[in-house]
């Protein structure tokens, strides 16, 4: 019986992330600057994996700051758009949807934790991110 409720709970979240969230995202507007390139980042900044996620994000920020000081990419400043996966695969998927659908991100960096990356990697591959 417990497995039944666990399965129902899982299906509810799958429905939420793949149906409700993209519809909501289409109704929101995010302004983008044509002189900037948005790069998304999904890191575990809270939860069990936050120790490593924080280090990874700090390294990425340092690299982007150095590149922007050199003039960015083809003269365009790199704008980092960060989402916290909260060390949760389900939250990593919703973060991916927000970055893709709302922020318009088409390049993505993320954690070293496979249990987080594997949750949204198929979507990113399918959408060419």
PDB file of C-alpha atoms in Angstrom:
ATOM      1  CA  UNK A   1       0.000   0.000   0.000  1.00  0.00           C
ATOM      2  CA  UNK A   2       2.851   2.398   0.801  1.00  0.00           C
ATOM      3  CA  UNK A   3       4.358   1.767  -2.648  1.00  0.00           C
ATOM      4  CA  UNK A   4       1.015   2.690  -4.224  1.00  0.00           C
ATOM      5  CA  UNK A   5       0.989   6.087  -2.491  1.00  0.00           C
ATOM      6  CA  UNK A   6       4.654   6.640  -3.312  1.00  0.00           C
ATOM      7  CA  UNK A   7       3.891   5.966  -7.004  1.00  0.00           C
ATOM      8  CA  UNK A   8       0.885   8.311  -6.968  1.00  0.00           C
ATOM      9  CA  UNK A   9       3.020  11.002  -5.320  1.00  0.00           C
ATOM     10  CA  UNK A  10       5.735  10.526  -7.975  1.00  0.00           C
ATOM     11  CA  UNK A  11       3.231  10.762 -10.826  1.00  0.00           C
ATOM     12  CA  UNK A  12       1.810  13.944  -9.351  1.00  0.00           C
ATOM     13  CA  UNK A  13       5.233  15.611  -9.399  1.00  0.00           C
ATOM     14  CA  UNK A  14       5.954  14.393 -12.916  1.00  0.00           C
ATOM     15  CA  UNK A  15       2.663  15.933 -14.025  1.00  0.00           C
ATOM     16  CA  UNK A  16       3.475  19.146 -12.164  1.00  0.00           C
ATOM     17  CA  UNK A  17       6.923  19.552 -13.716  1.00  0.00           C
ATOM     18  CA  UNK A  18       6.101  18.542 -17.274  1.00  0.00           C
ATOM     19  CA  UNK A  19       2.643  20.042 -17.707  1.00  0.00           C
ATOM     20  CA  UNK A  20       1.868  22.771 -15.190  1.00  0.00           C
ATOM     21  CA  UNK A  21       5.277  24.436 -14.943  1.00  0.00           C
ATOM     22  CA  UNK A  22       5.850  24.912 -18.709  1.00  0.00           C
ATOM     23  CA  UNK A  23       2.354  26.391 -19.114  1.00  0.00           C
ATOM     24  CA  UNK A  24       2.981  28.802 -16.240  1.00  0.00           C
ATOM     25  CA  UNK A  25       6.393  29.712 -17.674  1.00  0.00           C
ATOM     26  CA  UNK A  26       4.903  30.684 -21.037  1.00  0.00           C
ATOM     27  CA  UNK A  27       2.767  33.289 -19.299  1.00  0.00           C
ATOM     28  CA  UNK A  28       5.682  34.968 -17.540  1.00  0.00           C
ATOM     29  CA  UNK A  29       7.981  37.451 -19.198  1.00  0.00           C
ATOM     30  CA  UNK A  30      11.684  37.819 -18.651  1.00  0.00           C
ATOM     31  CA  UNK A  31      13.561  40.613 -20.283  1.00  0.00           C
ATOM     32  CA  UNK A  32      16.708  39.767 -22.137  1.00  0.00           C
ATOM     33  CA  UNK A  33      19.338  42.149 -23.327  1.00  0.00           C
ATOM     34  CA  UNK A  34      20.659  41.508 -26.846  1.00  0.00           C
ATOM     35  CA  UNK A  35      24.118  42.549 -25.613  1.00  0.00           C
ATOM     36  CA  UNK A  36      24.178  39.673 -23.112  1.00  0.00           C
ATOM     37  CA  UNK A  37      24.361  35.919 -23.289  1.00  0.00           C
ATOM     38  CA  UNK A  38      22.384  34.115 -20.600  1.00  0.00           C
ATOM     39  CA  UNK A  39      24.023  30.999 -19.225  1.00  0.00           C
ATOM     40  CA  UNK A  40      22.017  28.955 -16.768  1.00  0.00           C
ATOM     41  CA  UNK A  41      23.391  27.163 -13.744  1.00  0.00           C
ATOM     42  CA  UNK A  42      21.722  24.520 -11.614  1.00  0.00           C
ATOM     43  CA  UNK A  43      23.653  23.838  -8.442  1.00  0.00           C
ATOM     44  CA  UNK A  44      22.782  22.300  -5.090  1.00  0.00           C
ATOM     45  CA  UNK A  45      23.106  25.408  -2.931  1.00  0.00           C
ATOM     46  CA  UNK A  46      21.015  24.000  -0.100  1.00  0.00           C
ATOM     47  CA  UNK A  47      20.463  20.455   1.123  1.00  0.00           C
ATOM     48  CA  UNK A  48      22.787  17.447   1.307  1.00  0.00           C
ATOM     49  CA  UNK A  49      24.998  18.315  -1.669  1.00  0.00           C
ATOM     50  CA  UNK A  50      25.304  22.049  -0.958  1.00  0.00           C
ATOM     51  CA  UNK A  51      28.922  21.824   0.201  1.00  0.00           C
ATOM     52  CA  UNK A  52      30.068  20.888  -3.305  1.00  0.00           C
ATOM     53  CA  UNK A  53      27.446  22.889  -5.149  1.00  0.00           C
ATOM     54  CA  UNK A  54      28.590  26.117  -3.527  1.00  0.00           C
ATOM     55  CA  UNK A  55      32.192  25.475  -4.536  1.00  0.00           C
ATOM     56  CA  UNK A  56      31.160  24.670  -8.096  1.00  0.00           C
ATOM     57  CA  UNK A  57      29.082  27.823  -8.425  1.00  0.00           C
ATOM     58  CA  UNK A  58      31.878  29.988  -7.024  1.00  0.00           C
ATOM     59  CA  UNK A  59      34.283  28.535  -9.597  1.00  0.00           C
ATOM     60  CA  UNK A  60      31.829  29.198 -12.408  1.00  0.00           C
ATOM     61  CA  UNK A  61      31.284  32.786 -11.242  1.00  0.00           C
ATOM     62  CA  UNK A  62      35.048  33.351 -11.180  1.00  0.00           C
ATOM     63  CA  UNK A  63      35.426  32.025 -14.728  1.00  0.00           C
ATOM     64  CA  UNK A  64      32.539  34.185 -16.004  1.00  0.00           C
ATOM     65  CA  UNK A  65      33.929  37.286 -14.288  1.00  0.00           C
ATOM     66  CA  UNK A  66      37.318  36.680 -15.938  1.00  0.00           C
ATOM     67  CA  UNK A  67      35.711  36.196 -19.354  1.00  0.00           C
ATOM     68  CA  UNK A  68      33.572  39.326 -18.976  1.00  0.00           C
ATOM     69  CA  UNK A  69      36.705  41.331 -18.089  1.00  0.00           C
ATOM     70  CA  UNK A  70      38.162  40.196 -21.429  1.00  0.00           C
ATOM     71  CA  UNK A  71      35.089  41.459 -23.262  1.00  0.00           C
ATOM     72  CA  UNK A  72      32.749  38.481 -22.970  1.00  0.00           C
ATOM     73  CA  UNK A  73      31.842  36.239 -25.885  1.00  0.00           C
ATOM     74  CA  UNK A  74      31.974  38.038 -29.229  1.00  0.00           C
ATOM     75  CA  UNK A  75      31.628  41.311 -27.348  1.00  0.00           C
ATOM     76  CA  UNK A  76      28.578  40.149 -25.404  1.00  0.00           C
ATOM     77  CA  UNK A  77      28.594  40.082 -21.612  1.00  0.00           C
ATOM     78  CA  UNK A  78      27.857  36.727 -19.992  1.00  0.00           C
ATOM     79  CA  UNK A  79      24.924  36.862 -17.624  1.00  0.00           C
ATOM     80  CA  UNK A  80      24.692  33.959 -15.167  1.00  0.00           C
ATOM     81  CA  UNK A  81      21.178  32.872 -14.186  1.00  0.00           C
ATOM     82  CA  UNK A  82      21.339  30.575 -11.150  1.00  0.00           C
ATOM     83  CA  UNK A  83      18.815  28.109  -9.773  1.00  0.00           C
ATOM     84  CA  UNK A  84      19.140  26.063  -6.576  1.00  0.00           C
ATOM     85  CA  UNK A  85      18.325  22.368  -7.010  1.00  0.00           C
ATOM     86  CA  UNK A  86      18.093  22.062  -3.224  1.00  0.00           C
ATOM     87  CA  UNK A  87      19.868  18.689  -3.642  1.00  0.00           C
ATOM     88  CA  UNK A  88      16.609  17.323  -5.089  1.00  0.00           C
ATOM     89  CA  UNK A  89      16.221  15.755  -8.549  1.00  0.00           C
ATOM     90  CA  UNK A  90      12.620  16.998  -8.753  1.00  0.00           C
ATOM     91  CA  UNK A  91      13.712  20.556  -7.967  1.00  0.00           C
ATOM     92  CA  UNK A  92      16.547  20.244 -10.497  1.00  0.00           C
ATOM     93  CA  UNK A  93      13.958  19.417 -13.184  1.00  0.00           C
ATOM     94  CA  UNK A  94      11.756  22.365 -12.235  1.00  0.00           C
ATOM     95  CA  UNK A  95      14.849  24.604 -12.192  1.00  0.00           C
ATOM     96  CA  UNK A  96      15.724  23.398 -15.690  1.00  0.00           C
ATOM     97  CA  UNK A  97      12.203  24.160 -16.940  1.00  0.00           C
ATOM     98  CA  UNK A  98      12.350  27.661 -15.465  1.00  0.00           C
ATOM     99  CA  UNK A  99      15.752  28.379 -16.972  1.00  0.00           C
ATOM    100  CA  UNK A 100      14.712  27.122 -20.412  1.00  0.00           C
ATOM    101  CA  UNK A 101      11.139  28.418 -20.609  1.00  0.00           C
ATOM    102  CA  UNK A 102      11.278  31.653 -18.616  1.00  0.00           C
ATOM    103  CA  UNK A 103      14.899  32.821 -18.671  1.00  0.00           C
ATOM    104  CA  UNK A 104      15.479  31.656 -22.240  1.00  0.00           C
ATOM    105  CA  UNK A 105      18.737  29.926 -21.351  1.00  0.00           C
ATOM    106  CA  UNK A 106      20.239  27.758 -24.090  1.00  0.00           C
ATOM    107  CA  UNK A 107      23.565  26.969 -22.380  1.00  0.00           C
ATOM    108  CA  UNK A 108      23.748  25.300 -19.007  1.00  0.00           C
ATOM    109  CA  UNK A 109      26.294  24.485 -16.301  1.00  0.00           C
ATOM    110  CA  UNK A 110      25.621  22.338 -13.301  1.00  0.00           C
ATOM    111  CA  UNK A 111      26.604  20.167 -10.427  1.00  0.00           C
ATOM    112  CA  UNK A 112      28.923  17.205 -10.396  1.00  0.00           C
ATOM    113  CA  UNK A 113      26.259  15.025  -8.763  1.00  0.00           C
ATOM    114  CA  UNK A 114      24.891  12.529 -11.269  1.00  0.00           C
ATOM    115  CA  UNK A 115      21.649  12.030  -9.325  1.00  0.00           C
ATOM    116  CA  UNK A 116      20.855  15.713  -9.961  1.00  0.00           C
ATOM    117  CA  UNK A 117      22.168  16.014 -13.522  1.00  0.00           C
ATOM    118  CA  UNK A 118      20.496  12.813 -14.714  1.00  0.00           C
ATOM    119  CA  UNK A 119      17.108  14.201 -13.709  1.00  0.00           C
ATOM    120  CA  UNK A 120      17.097  16.913 -16.406  1.00  0.00           C
ATOM    121  CA  UNK A 121      19.818  15.770 -18.842  1.00  0.00           C
ATOM    122  CA  UNK A 122      17.340  13.987 -21.167  1.00  0.00           C
ATOM    123  CA  UNK A 123      15.289  17.187 -21.451  1.00  0.00           C
ATOM    124  CA  UNK A 124      18.364  19.284 -22.145  1.00  0.00           C
ATOM    125  CA  UNK A 125      19.534  16.837 -24.806  1.00  0.00           C
ATOM    126  CA  UNK A 126      16.144  16.747 -26.470  1.00  0.00           C
ATOM    127  CA  UNK A 127      15.951  20.562 -26.507  1.00  0.00           C
ATOM    128  CA  UNK A 128      19.552  21.053 -27.660  1.00  0.00           C
ATOM    129  CA  UNK A 129      20.754  22.798 -24.498  1.00  0.00           C
TER     130      UNK A 129
END
